[in-house]
Tab-separated table of C-alpha atoms and ligand atoms in Angstrom:
chain	number	residue	atom	x	y	z
A	24	MET	CA	-29.680	7.943	-16.073
A	25	GLY	CA	-31.025	6.225	-12.922
A	26	GLN	CA	-30.243	7.599	-9.464
A	27	GLU	CA	-28.680	4.285	-8.444
A	28	PHE	CA	-26.319	4.585	-11.385
A	29	LEU	CA	-25.249	8.108	-10.470
A	30	SER	CA	-24.817	7.192	-6.795
A	31	LEU	CA	-22.460	4.381	-7.742
A	32	ILE	CA	-20.142	6.772	-9.560
A	33	GLU	CA	-20.467	9.490	-6.889
A	34	SER	CA	-19.479	7.112	-4.098
A	35	TRP	CA	-16.602	5.430	-5.913
A	36	ASP	CA	-13.017	6.347	-5.033
A	37	GLY	CA	-11.557	5.023	-8.309
A	38	ASN	CA	-9.863	7.033	-11.063
A	39	GLY	CA	-12.842	6.836	-13.404
A	40	VAL	CA	-15.075	4.750	-15.623
A	41	VAL	CA	-14.748	4.928	-19.405
A	42	THR	CA	-18.108	4.125	-20.961
A	43	ARG	CA	-19.186	3.266	-24.477
A	44	PHE	CA	-22.404	2.017	-26.069
A	45	ASP	CA	-22.238	-0.403	-28.995
A	46	PRO	CA	-25.338	0.309	-31.163
A	47	PRO	CA	-25.206	-2.817	-33.413
A	48	THR	CA	-25.545	-5.160	-30.407
A	49	GLY	CA	-27.059	-2.893	-27.749
A	50	THR	CA	-24.077	-3.621	-25.464
A	51	TRP	CA	-22.903	-1.224	-22.755
A	52	ILE	CA	-19.154	-1.282	-22.166
A	53	PHE	CA	-17.730	-0.125	-18.841
A	54	VAL	CA	-13.976	0.079	-18.334
A	55	ALA	CA	-13.445	0.843	-14.644
A	56	LEU	CA	-10.001	2.274	-13.826
A	57	HIS	CA	-9.513	2.101	-10.086
A	58	ASP	CA	-5.903	2.956	-9.307
A	59	ASN	CA	-2.593	3.400	-11.144
A	60	THR	CA	-0.198	3.810	-8.217
A	61	LEU	CA	1.737	0.653	-9.078
A	62	GLY	CA	1.200	0.676	-12.849
A	63	GLN	CA	-1.388	0.771	-15.594
A	64	PRO	CA	-4.859	-0.488	-14.641
A	65	THR	CA	-5.054	-4.131	-15.676
A	66	GLY	CA	-7.853	-6.646	-15.256
A	67	GLY	CA	-10.152	-9.050	-17.032
A	68	THR	CA	-12.998	-8.447	-19.457
A	69	ARG	CA	-16.307	-9.885	-18.240
A	70	ILE	CA	-19.056	-10.546	-20.793
A	71	LYS	CA	-22.441	-11.068	-19.211
A	72	VAL	CA	-26.193	-10.454	-19.441
A	73	TYR	CA	-27.204	-8.338	-16.415
A	74	PRO	CA	-30.728	-7.846	-15.071
A	75	GLU	CA	-30.062	-4.089	-15.041
A	76	LEU	CA	-27.294	-1.729	-16.080
A	77	SER	CA	-26.430	-0.636	-12.535
A	78	ALA	CA	-25.532	-4.269	-11.720
A	79	ALA	CA	-23.030	-4.238	-14.586
A	80	LEU	CA	-21.450	-0.995	-13.385
A	81	THR	CA	-21.342	-2.341	-9.815
A	82	ASP	CA	-19.508	-5.426	-11.064
A	83	ALA	CA	-16.993	-3.333	-13.014
A	84	ILE	CA	-16.095	-0.992	-10.147
A	85	ARG	CA	-16.007	-3.689	-7.432
A	86	LEU	CA	-13.867	-5.970	-9.546
A	87	ALA	CA	-11.533	-3.105	-10.551
A	88	GLU	CA	-10.947	-2.314	-6.883
A	89	GLY	CA	-10.284	-6.013	-6.224
A	90	MET	CA	-7.632	-5.928	-8.953
A	91	THR	CA	-5.840	-3.034	-7.211
A	92	TYR	CA	-5.647	-5.199	-4.083
A	93	LYS	CA	-4.615	-8.278	-6.047
A	94	TRP	CA	-1.668	-6.599	-7.780
A	95	ALA	CA	-0.561	-4.724	-4.663
A	96	GLY	CA	-0.850	-7.831	-2.472
A	97	LEU	CA	1.691	-9.481	-4.725
A	98	GLY	CA	3.788	-6.321	-5.092
A	99	MET	CA	3.368	-6.429	-8.880
A	100	GLY	CA	3.616	-3.388	-11.130
A	101	PHE	CA	0.003	-3.050	-12.267
A	102	GLY	CA	-2.969	-1.016	-11.159
A	103	GLY	CA	-6.583	-2.061	-10.693
A	104	GLY	CA	-8.992	-2.082	-13.608
A	105	LYS	CA	-11.791	-4.209	-15.015
A	106	ALA	CA	-14.016	-4.154	-18.082
A	107	VAL	CA	-17.605	-5.315	-18.314
A	108	LEU	CA	-19.452	-5.878	-21.571
A	109	ALA	CA	-23.121	-5.873	-20.565
A	110	ILE	CA	-24.689	-7.725	-23.494
A	111	PRO	CA	-28.510	-7.600	-23.799
A	112	GLU	CA	-28.713	-11.339	-24.643
A	113	PRO	CA	-26.257	-14.177	-25.352
A	114	LEU	CA	-24.372	-13.335	-28.564
A	115	ASP	CA	-22.556	-15.664	-30.940
A	116	GLY	CA	-21.216	-15.935	-34.476
A	117	ASP	CA	-20.572	-12.814	-36.531
A	118	VAL	CA	-22.533	-10.576	-34.157
A	119	ARG	CA	-20.285	-11.532	-31.236
A	120	GLN	CA	-17.128	-11.264	-33.338
A	121	GLY	CA	-18.155	-7.794	-34.505
A	122	LEU	CA	-18.703	-6.604	-30.931
A	123	LEU	CA	-15.348	-7.997	-29.819
A	124	ARG	CA	-13.488	-6.369	-32.708
A	125	ARG	CA	-15.079	-2.993	-31.939
A	126	TYR	CA	-14.291	-3.475	-28.254
A	127	GLY	CA	-10.658	-4.283	-29.178
A	128	ALA	CA	-10.444	-1.080	-31.212
A	129	PHE	CA	-11.934	0.837	-28.270
A	130	ILE	CA	-9.287	-0.571	-25.894
A	131	ASN	CA	-6.658	0.355	-28.473
A	132	SER	CA	-7.925	3.937	-28.478
A	133	LEU	CA	-7.106	4.128	-24.751
A	134	SER	CA	-3.412	3.774	-25.723
A	135	GLY	CA	-2.435	1.456	-22.876
A	136	ALA	CA	-4.473	3.102	-20.126
A	137	PHE	CA	-6.050	-0.347	-19.643
A	138	ASN	CA	-4.666	-3.863	-20.224
A	139	THR	CA	-7.016	-6.803	-20.182
A	140	GLY	CA	-7.393	-10.589	-20.153
A	141	ALA	CA	-10.178	-13.165	-19.993
A	142	ASP	CA	-12.814	-13.138	-17.256
A	143	LEU	CA	-16.236	-14.728	-16.804
A	144	GLY	CA	-18.012	-15.224	-20.143
A	145	ALA	CA	-14.946	-14.464	-22.273
A	146	SER	CA	-13.380	-17.450	-24.023
A	147	ALA	CA	-9.840	-17.846	-25.324
A	148	ASP	CA	-11.205	-17.313	-28.856
A	149	ASP	CA	-12.926	-14.113	-27.714
A	150	MET	CA	-9.628	-12.797	-26.371
A	151	ALA	CA	-7.858	-13.613	-29.645
A	152	THR	CA	-10.539	-11.627	-31.518
A	153	ILE	CA	-10.101	-8.647	-29.173
A	154	ALA	CA	-6.319	-8.948	-29.565
A	155	SER	CA	-6.688	-8.743	-33.346
A	156	ARG	CA	-7.547	-5.052	-32.818
A	157	CYS	CA	-5.237	-4.040	-29.955
A	158	ARG	CA	-1.904	-4.798	-28.284
A	159	TYR	CA	-3.229	-4.690	-24.752
A	160	VAL	CA	-4.404	-8.274	-24.160
A	161	LEU	CA	-2.456	-10.351	-21.620
A	162	GLY	CA	-2.240	-14.123	-22.041
A	163	ILE	CA	-1.941	-13.869	-25.842
A	164	ASP	CA	1.124	-14.768	-27.816
A	165	TYR	CA	0.949	-12.001	-30.420
A	166	ASP	CA	3.294	-13.882	-32.787
A	167	THR	CA	1.008	-16.905	-33.072
A	168	MET	CA	-2.224	-15.276	-31.824
A	169	THR	CA	-2.760	-18.200	-29.448
A	170	SER	CA	-3.991	-17.734	-25.897
A	171	THR	CA	-2.922	-19.336	-22.629
A	172	ASP	CA	-5.410	-20.892	-20.196
A	173	PRO	CA	-4.910	-19.152	-16.820
A	174	GLY	CA	-6.757	-21.959	-14.942
A	175	PRO	CA	-3.762	-24.209	-14.192
A	176	PHE	CA	-1.728	-21.227	-12.919
A	177	THR	CA	-4.572	-20.046	-10.727
A	178	ALA	CA	-5.050	-23.618	-9.464
A	179	HIS	CA	-1.361	-23.816	-8.546
A	180	GLY	CA	-1.593	-20.544	-6.633
A	181	VAL	CA	-4.656	-21.852	-4.772
A	182	ARG	CA	-2.860	-25.056	-3.971
A	183	VAL	CA	0.212	-23.401	-2.455
A	184	GLY	CA	-1.975	-20.858	-0.623
A	185	LEU	CA	-4.098	-23.688	0.743
A	186	GLN	CA	-0.953	-25.425	1.964
A	187	ALA	CA	0.194	-22.237	3.696
A	188	ALA	CA	-3.168	-22.218	5.510
A	189	LEU	CA	-2.790	-25.890	6.477
A	190	ALA	CA	0.613	-25.077	7.953
A	191	GLN	CA	-0.936	-22.283	9.997
A	192	VAL	CA	-3.804	-24.401	11.353
A	193	PHE	CA	-2.365	-27.919	11.565
A	194	GLY	CA	1.385	-27.226	11.726
A	195	SER	CA	2.054	-29.057	8.418
A	196	ARG	CA	1.694	-28.132	4.741
A	197	ASP	CA	1.098	-31.756	3.825
A	198	VAL	CA	-2.211	-32.399	2.023
A	199	THR	CA	-1.955	-36.182	2.430
A	200	GLY	CA	-5.006	-37.442	4.285
A	201	ARG	CA	-6.612	-33.992	4.468
A	202	THR	CA	-10.260	-33.799	3.406
A	203	ILE	CA	-10.754	-31.045	0.853
A	204	LEU	CA	-14.137	-30.065	-0.528
A	205	ILE	CA	-13.972	-28.339	-3.922
A	206	GLN	CA	-17.066	-26.473	-5.104
A	207	GLY	CA	-16.894	-25.872	-8.867
A	208	LEU	CA	-14.848	-28.098	-11.146
A	209	GLY	CA	-14.109	-25.902	-14.134
A	210	GLY	CA	-10.922	-24.251	-15.360
A	211	VAL	CA	-9.517	-23.915	-11.815
A	212	GLY	CA	-11.359	-26.530	-9.725
A	213	ALA	CA	-10.526	-29.491	-11.986
A	214	PRO	CA	-6.732	-28.996	-12.117
A	215	LEU	CA	-6.756	-28.222	-8.386
A	216	ALA	CA	-8.591	-31.505	-7.698
A	217	LYS	CA	-6.118	-33.455	-9.836
A	218	SER	CA	-3.095	-31.957	-8.140
A	219	LEU	CA	-4.481	-32.588	-4.632
A	220	ALA	CA	-5.539	-36.169	-5.477
A	221	ARG	CA	-2.041	-36.889	-6.754
A	222	ASP	CA	-0.684	-36.032	-3.307
A	223	GLY	CA	-3.137	-38.147	-1.350
A	224	ALA	CA	-5.847	-35.680	-0.299
A	225	HIS	CA	-9.372	-37.045	0.286
A	226	LEU	CA	-11.567	-35.172	-2.167
A	227	ILE	CA	-15.213	-34.204	-1.869
A	228	LEU	CA	-16.412	-32.691	-5.134
A	229	SER	CA	-19.441	-30.596	-5.981
A	230	ASP	CA	-20.622	-28.886	-9.146
A	231	LEU	CA	-23.965	-27.623	-10.413
A	232	ASP	CA	-23.224	-30.001	-13.267
A	233	HIS	CA	-23.433	-33.087	-11.052
A	234	ARG	CA	-22.272	-35.388	-13.851
A	235	ARG	CA	-19.006	-33.423	-14.079
A	236	ALA	CA	-18.436	-33.996	-10.361
A	237	GLU	CA	-19.272	-37.715	-10.622
A	238	VAL	CA	-16.886	-38.307	-13.523
A	239	LEU	CA	-14.008	-36.509	-11.804
A	240	ALA	CA	-14.679	-38.256	-8.480
A	241	GLN	CA	-14.523	-41.647	-10.187
A	242	GLN	CA	-11.351	-40.680	-12.000
A	243	LEU	CA	-9.583	-39.306	-8.911
A	244	GLY	CA	-11.070	-41.499	-6.212
A	245	GLY	CA	-13.170	-38.976	-4.299
A	246	ARG	CA	-16.860	-38.648	-3.495
A	247	THR	CA	-19.459	-36.041	-4.417
A	248	VAL	CA	-21.956	-33.886	-2.535
A	249	ASP	CA	-24.930	-32.036	-3.931
A	250	SER	CA	-24.998	-28.231	-3.931
A	251	ALA	CA	-27.364	-28.015	-0.955
A	252	SER	CA	-25.026	-30.021	1.331
A	253	VAL	CA	-21.759	-28.253	0.510
A	254	TYR	CA	-21.680	-25.904	3.503
A	255	SER	CA	-22.576	-28.414	6.202
A	256	THR	CA	-20.317	-31.225	4.983
A	257	PRO	CA	-17.436	-31.817	7.424
A	258	CYS	CA	-14.005	-31.273	5.847
A	259	ASP	CA	-10.613	-29.756	6.637
A	260	VAL	CA	-10.708	-27.283	3.748
A	261	TYR	CA	-13.592	-25.803	1.816
A	262	ALA	CA	-12.338	-24.561	-1.578
A	263	PRO	CA	-14.934	-22.316	-3.281
A	264	CYS	CA	-14.024	-22.416	-6.996
A	265	ALA	CA	-17.373	-21.535	-8.587
A	266	VAL	CA	-19.311	-18.369	-7.775
A	267	GLY	CA	-19.019	-15.418	-5.378
A	268	ALA	CA	-20.890	-14.618	-2.136
A	269	THR	CA	-20.961	-18.230	-0.890
A	270	LEU	CA	-19.715	-16.967	2.501
A	271	ASN	CA	-22.605	-15.086	4.062
A	272	PRO	CA	-24.690	-14.944	7.256
A	273	GLN	CA	-26.753	-17.953	6.080
A	274	THR	CA	-23.866	-20.275	5.170
A	275	ILE	CA	-21.228	-19.341	7.770
A	276	PRO	CA	-23.089	-20.894	10.751
A	277	GLN	CA	-23.399	-24.154	8.793
A	278	LEU	CA	-19.717	-24.481	7.876
A	279	ALA	CA	-17.925	-27.552	9.215
A	280	CYS	CA	-14.405	-26.813	7.937
A	281	ARG	CA	-11.221	-25.347	9.473
A	282	VAL	CA	-9.905	-23.522	6.400
A	283	ILE	CA	-11.427	-21.719	3.415
A	284	ALA	CA	-9.077	-21.493	0.448
A	285	GLY	CA	-10.427	-21.264	-3.090
A	286	SER	CA	-10.340	-19.336	-6.348
A	287	ALA	CA	-13.805	-17.773	-6.602
A	288	ASN	CA	-13.854	-13.974	-6.763
A	289	ASN	CA	-15.744	-12.034	-4.076
A	290	GLN	CA	-16.359	-15.034	-1.839
A	291	LEU	CA	-17.635	-12.873	1.024
A	292	LEU	CA	-21.100	-11.378	0.629
A	293	GLU	CA	-19.886	-8.459	2.756
A	294	ALA	CA	-16.617	-7.585	4.517
A	295	GLU	CA	-18.174	-8.378	7.944
A	296	ASP	CA	-18.307	-12.036	6.925
A	297	ALA	CA	-14.520	-12.212	7.382
A	298	GLU	CA	-15.038	-11.308	11.049
A	299	ARG	CA	-17.874	-13.857	11.358
A	300	LEU	CA	-15.490	-16.556	10.095
A	301	HIS	CA	-12.739	-15.341	12.421
A	302	GLN	CA	-15.135	-15.560	15.388
A	303	ARG	CA	-15.990	-19.131	14.413
A	304	GLY	CA	-12.270	-20.046	14.309
A	305	ILE	CA	-12.343	-20.742	10.562
A	306	LEU	CA	-9.245	-19.513	8.711
A	307	TYR	CA	-10.341	-17.630	5.594
A	308	VAL	CA	-7.634	-16.988	2.988
A	309	PRO	CA	-8.543	-13.717	1.199
A	310	ASP	CA	-9.684	-14.532	-2.339
A	311	TYR	CA	-7.862	-11.751	-4.116
A	312	ILE	CA	-4.529	-13.003	-2.812
A	313	ILE	CA	-4.968	-16.746	-3.241
A	314	ASN	CA	-6.569	-16.553	-6.716
A	315	SER	CA	-3.887	-14.355	-8.251
A	316	GLY	CA	-1.783	-17.096	-9.894
A	317	GLY	CA	-3.251	-16.684	-13.395
A	318	ALA	CA	-2.935	-12.906	-13.344
A	319	MET	CA	0.623	-13.225	-12.082
A	320	ALA	CA	1.591	-15.700	-14.816
A	321	PHE	CA	0.100	-13.461	-17.515
A	322	SER	CA	1.965	-10.402	-16.297
A	323	LEU	CA	5.238	-12.350	-16.176
A	324	GLN	CA	4.560	-13.648	-19.685
A	325	ARG	CA	4.057	-10.118	-20.901
A	326	ASP	CA	7.462	-9.245	-19.470
A	327	GLY	CA	8.995	-12.020	-21.595
A	328	LEU	CA	8.986	-15.064	-19.285
A	329	THR	CA	7.688	-17.982	-21.362
A	330	ASP	CA	9.171	-21.082	-19.707
A	331	GLN	CA	6.192	-22.945	-18.184
A	332	GLY	CA	8.200	-24.492	-15.347
A	333	GLU	CA	9.648	-21.134	-14.353
A	334	LEU	CA	6.196	-19.515	-14.554
A	335	MET	CA	4.796	-22.158	-12.194
A	336	ARG	CA	7.732	-21.649	-9.854
A	337	ARG	CA	7.073	-17.904	-9.738
A	338	VAL	CA	3.329	-18.501	-9.153
A	339	GLY	CA	4.483	-20.431	-6.087
A	340	GLU	CA	5.175	-16.985	-4.564
A	341	VAL	CA	1.418	-16.787	-3.928
A	342	GLY	CA	2.062	-19.315	-1.135
A	343	SER	CA	4.637	-17.010	0.496
A	344	ALA	CA	2.291	-14.015	0.285
A	345	VAL	CA	-0.535	-16.043	1.896
A	346	SER	CA	1.803	-17.326	4.580
A	347	GLU	CA	2.976	-13.805	5.502
A	348	ILE	CA	-0.593	-12.486	5.651
A	349	LEU	CA	-1.781	-15.361	7.845
A	350	LYS	CA	1.137	-14.851	10.245
A	351	GLU	CA	0.480	-11.105	10.425
A	352	ALA	CA	-3.204	-11.793	11.118
A	353	ALA	CA	-2.375	-14.302	13.854
A	354	ALA	CA	0.079	-11.900	15.501
A	355	ALA	CA	-2.463	-9.059	15.436
A	356	HIS	CA	-5.430	-11.321	16.384
A	357	THR	CA	-7.340	-10.063	13.350
A	358	SER	CA	-8.964	-11.787	10.418
A	359	PRO	CA	-6.675	-12.438	7.421
A	360	LEU	CA	-8.843	-10.028	5.410
A	361	VAL	CA	-7.806	-7.157	7.687
A	362	ALA	CA	-4.150	-8.231	7.485
A	363	ALA	CA	-4.330	-8.463	3.666
A	364	LYS	CA	-5.880	-4.994	3.387
A	365	ASP	CA	-3.223	-3.585	5.757
A	366	ARG	CA	-0.519	-5.082	3.562
A	367	VAL	CA	-2.057	-3.627	0.398
A	368	ASP	CA	-2.502	-0.182	1.986
A	369	ARG	CA	1.091	-0.256	3.224
A	370	ILE	CA	2.469	-1.100	-0.228
A	371	LEU	CA	0.354	1.574	-1.951
A	372	ARG	CA	1.221	4.210	0.683
A	373	GLN	CA	4.955	3.511	0.395
A	374	ARG	CA	4.800	3.860	-3.378
A	375	ARG	CA	2.804	7.108	-3.201
A	376	GLU	CA	5.228	8.561	-0.629
A	377	ALA	CA	8.187	7.580	-2.803
A	378	ALA	CA	6.568	9.307	-5.793
A	379	ASP	CA	5.919	12.580	-3.899
B	409	NAD	P1	-15.390	-22.108	-14.944
B	409	NAD	O1	-16.543	-21.400	-15.561
B	409	NAD	O2	-14.391	-22.780	-15.819
B	409	NAD	O3	-15.943	-23.228	-13.925
B	409	NAD	C1	-16.881	-22.966	-12.935
B	409	NAD	C2	-17.491	-24.299	-12.518
B	409	NAD	O4	-18.365	-24.042	-11.416
B	409	NAD	C3	-18.340	-24.956	-13.599
B	409	NAD	O5	-18.046	-26.326	-13.649
B	409	NAD	C4	-19.785	-24.700	-13.138
B	409	NAD	O6	-20.669	-25.736	-13.535
B	409	NAD	C5	-19.600	-24.679	-11.640
B	409	NAD	N1	-20.609	-23.929	-10.903
B	409	NAD	C6	-21.195	-22.758	-11.243
B	409	NAD	N2	-22.034	-22.366	-10.265
B	409	NAD	C7	-21.954	-23.282	-9.280
B	409	NAD	C8	-22.559	-23.425	-8.015
B	409	NAD	N3	-23.414	-22.522	-7.544
B	409	NAD	N4	-22.228	-24.522	-7.266
B	409	NAD	C9	-21.373	-25.439	-7.739
B	409	NAD	N5	-20.763	-25.350	-8.930
B	409	NAD	C10	-21.058	-24.284	-9.699
B	409	NAD	O7	-14.692	-21.040	-14.004
B	409	NAD	P2	-13.187	-21.043	-13.498
B	409	NAD	O8	-12.326	-20.403	-14.514
B	409	NAD	O9	-12.837	-22.399	-12.977
B	409	NAD	O10	-13.272	-20.010	-12.283
B	409	NAD	C11	-13.893	-20.388	-11.065
B	409	NAD	C12	-13.934	-19.204	-10.126
B	409	NAD	O11	-12.609	-18.714	-9.911
B	409	NAD	C13	-14.732	-18.005	-10.669
B	409	NAD	O12	-15.324	-17.335	-9.579
B	409	NAD	C14	-13.654	-17.116	-11.283
B	409	NAD	O13	-14.062	-15.765	-11.321
B	409	NAD	C15	-12.532	-17.335	-10.289
B	409	NAD	N6	-11.204	-17.088	-10.859
B	409	NAD	C16	-10.785	-17.799	-11.923
B	409	NAD	C17	-9.512	-17.569	-12.449
B	409	NAD	C18	-8.984	-18.370	-13.627
B	409	NAD	O14	-7.781	-18.367	-13.840
B	409	NAD	N7	-9.832	-19.071	-14.376
B	409	NAD	C19	-8.683	-16.599	-11.854
B	409	NAD	C20	-9.139	-15.889	-10.736
B	409	NAD	C21	-10.420	-16.145	-10.248
């Protein structure tokens, strides 16, 4: 095993990583269990081809830690966990189904130590296949074996979090007339764009698939920008809803926005980028708080809440959490990332003290 691989495990403060190799497909499976202070480790399953195995393990442990923060930030009764299926090449058909069934049986063998849902590279059909072998998949109706799309719930959480940020910066939650640039128009970005357009926001849309951006802009009345111009385009809000690490020492000096509020995971290349944004007077809403709507809806569904309207109403609590964090950050003159981490640490510490 490579030194880099060993160092990753040595330096990690999580509970542990359960590892399995799937010989028929050559897939490495990593289930990273970060923390169970608030409940059983729960997080998505990512299916991806990685350039090297250490990158897959890095993804699993970083994302598992992010899930601990996400659940704690919302005060929900789950711990942080994440699974990565590092496939050697894109898999489909029977080969993919076989892997997913074996993975489902593997999760089942953990007897509830890890609950999962869809993440990058895992479709709704994939999750139904996994669920055919275990009871630990969130977002699945086990009676009908149908899955729920988390995108609209996540988009709603982003929208209310974005409005909390507008209130902080401009003194009003109203999106009417605000210019909002959305990068990435998939499961989250598209419903977010529709909801903002409905309420009179000026949209600027960007997607690697430029045609997708053009079609949506025509439909909703916005304009498009190409990927290279995203960071320097003037706007009130930049909403990263595509990939991670778009906020980094190269892009931050170019930014011409007042607020950053979007769904992408791991938006900062490194934690110091939050301070760089703070110094520039740009309000960054921590990703793991604002993008938690889908996870929240799934956990509420698992507890028996099925009414869509009520689920959306509960996801609206993401806006209150964002608002509290932004106020705490303003009062302490820190970046919202510091305030969010303080909140998470406080919640975890209180629970650990209560358990002692
Ligand atoms: P998706 O795959 O449905 O859509 C992503 C979109 O981004 C696609 O249209 C793709 O063409 C575009 N894209 C990819 N790279 C790009 C780039 N460099 N520049 C511009 N566009 C690019 O994904 P999604 O479900 O909408 O999720 C978007 C982000 O939000 C991801 O980072 C995901 O991890 C995160 N997230 C999603 C959810 C959810 O409920 N789906 C929940 C939490 C976090």
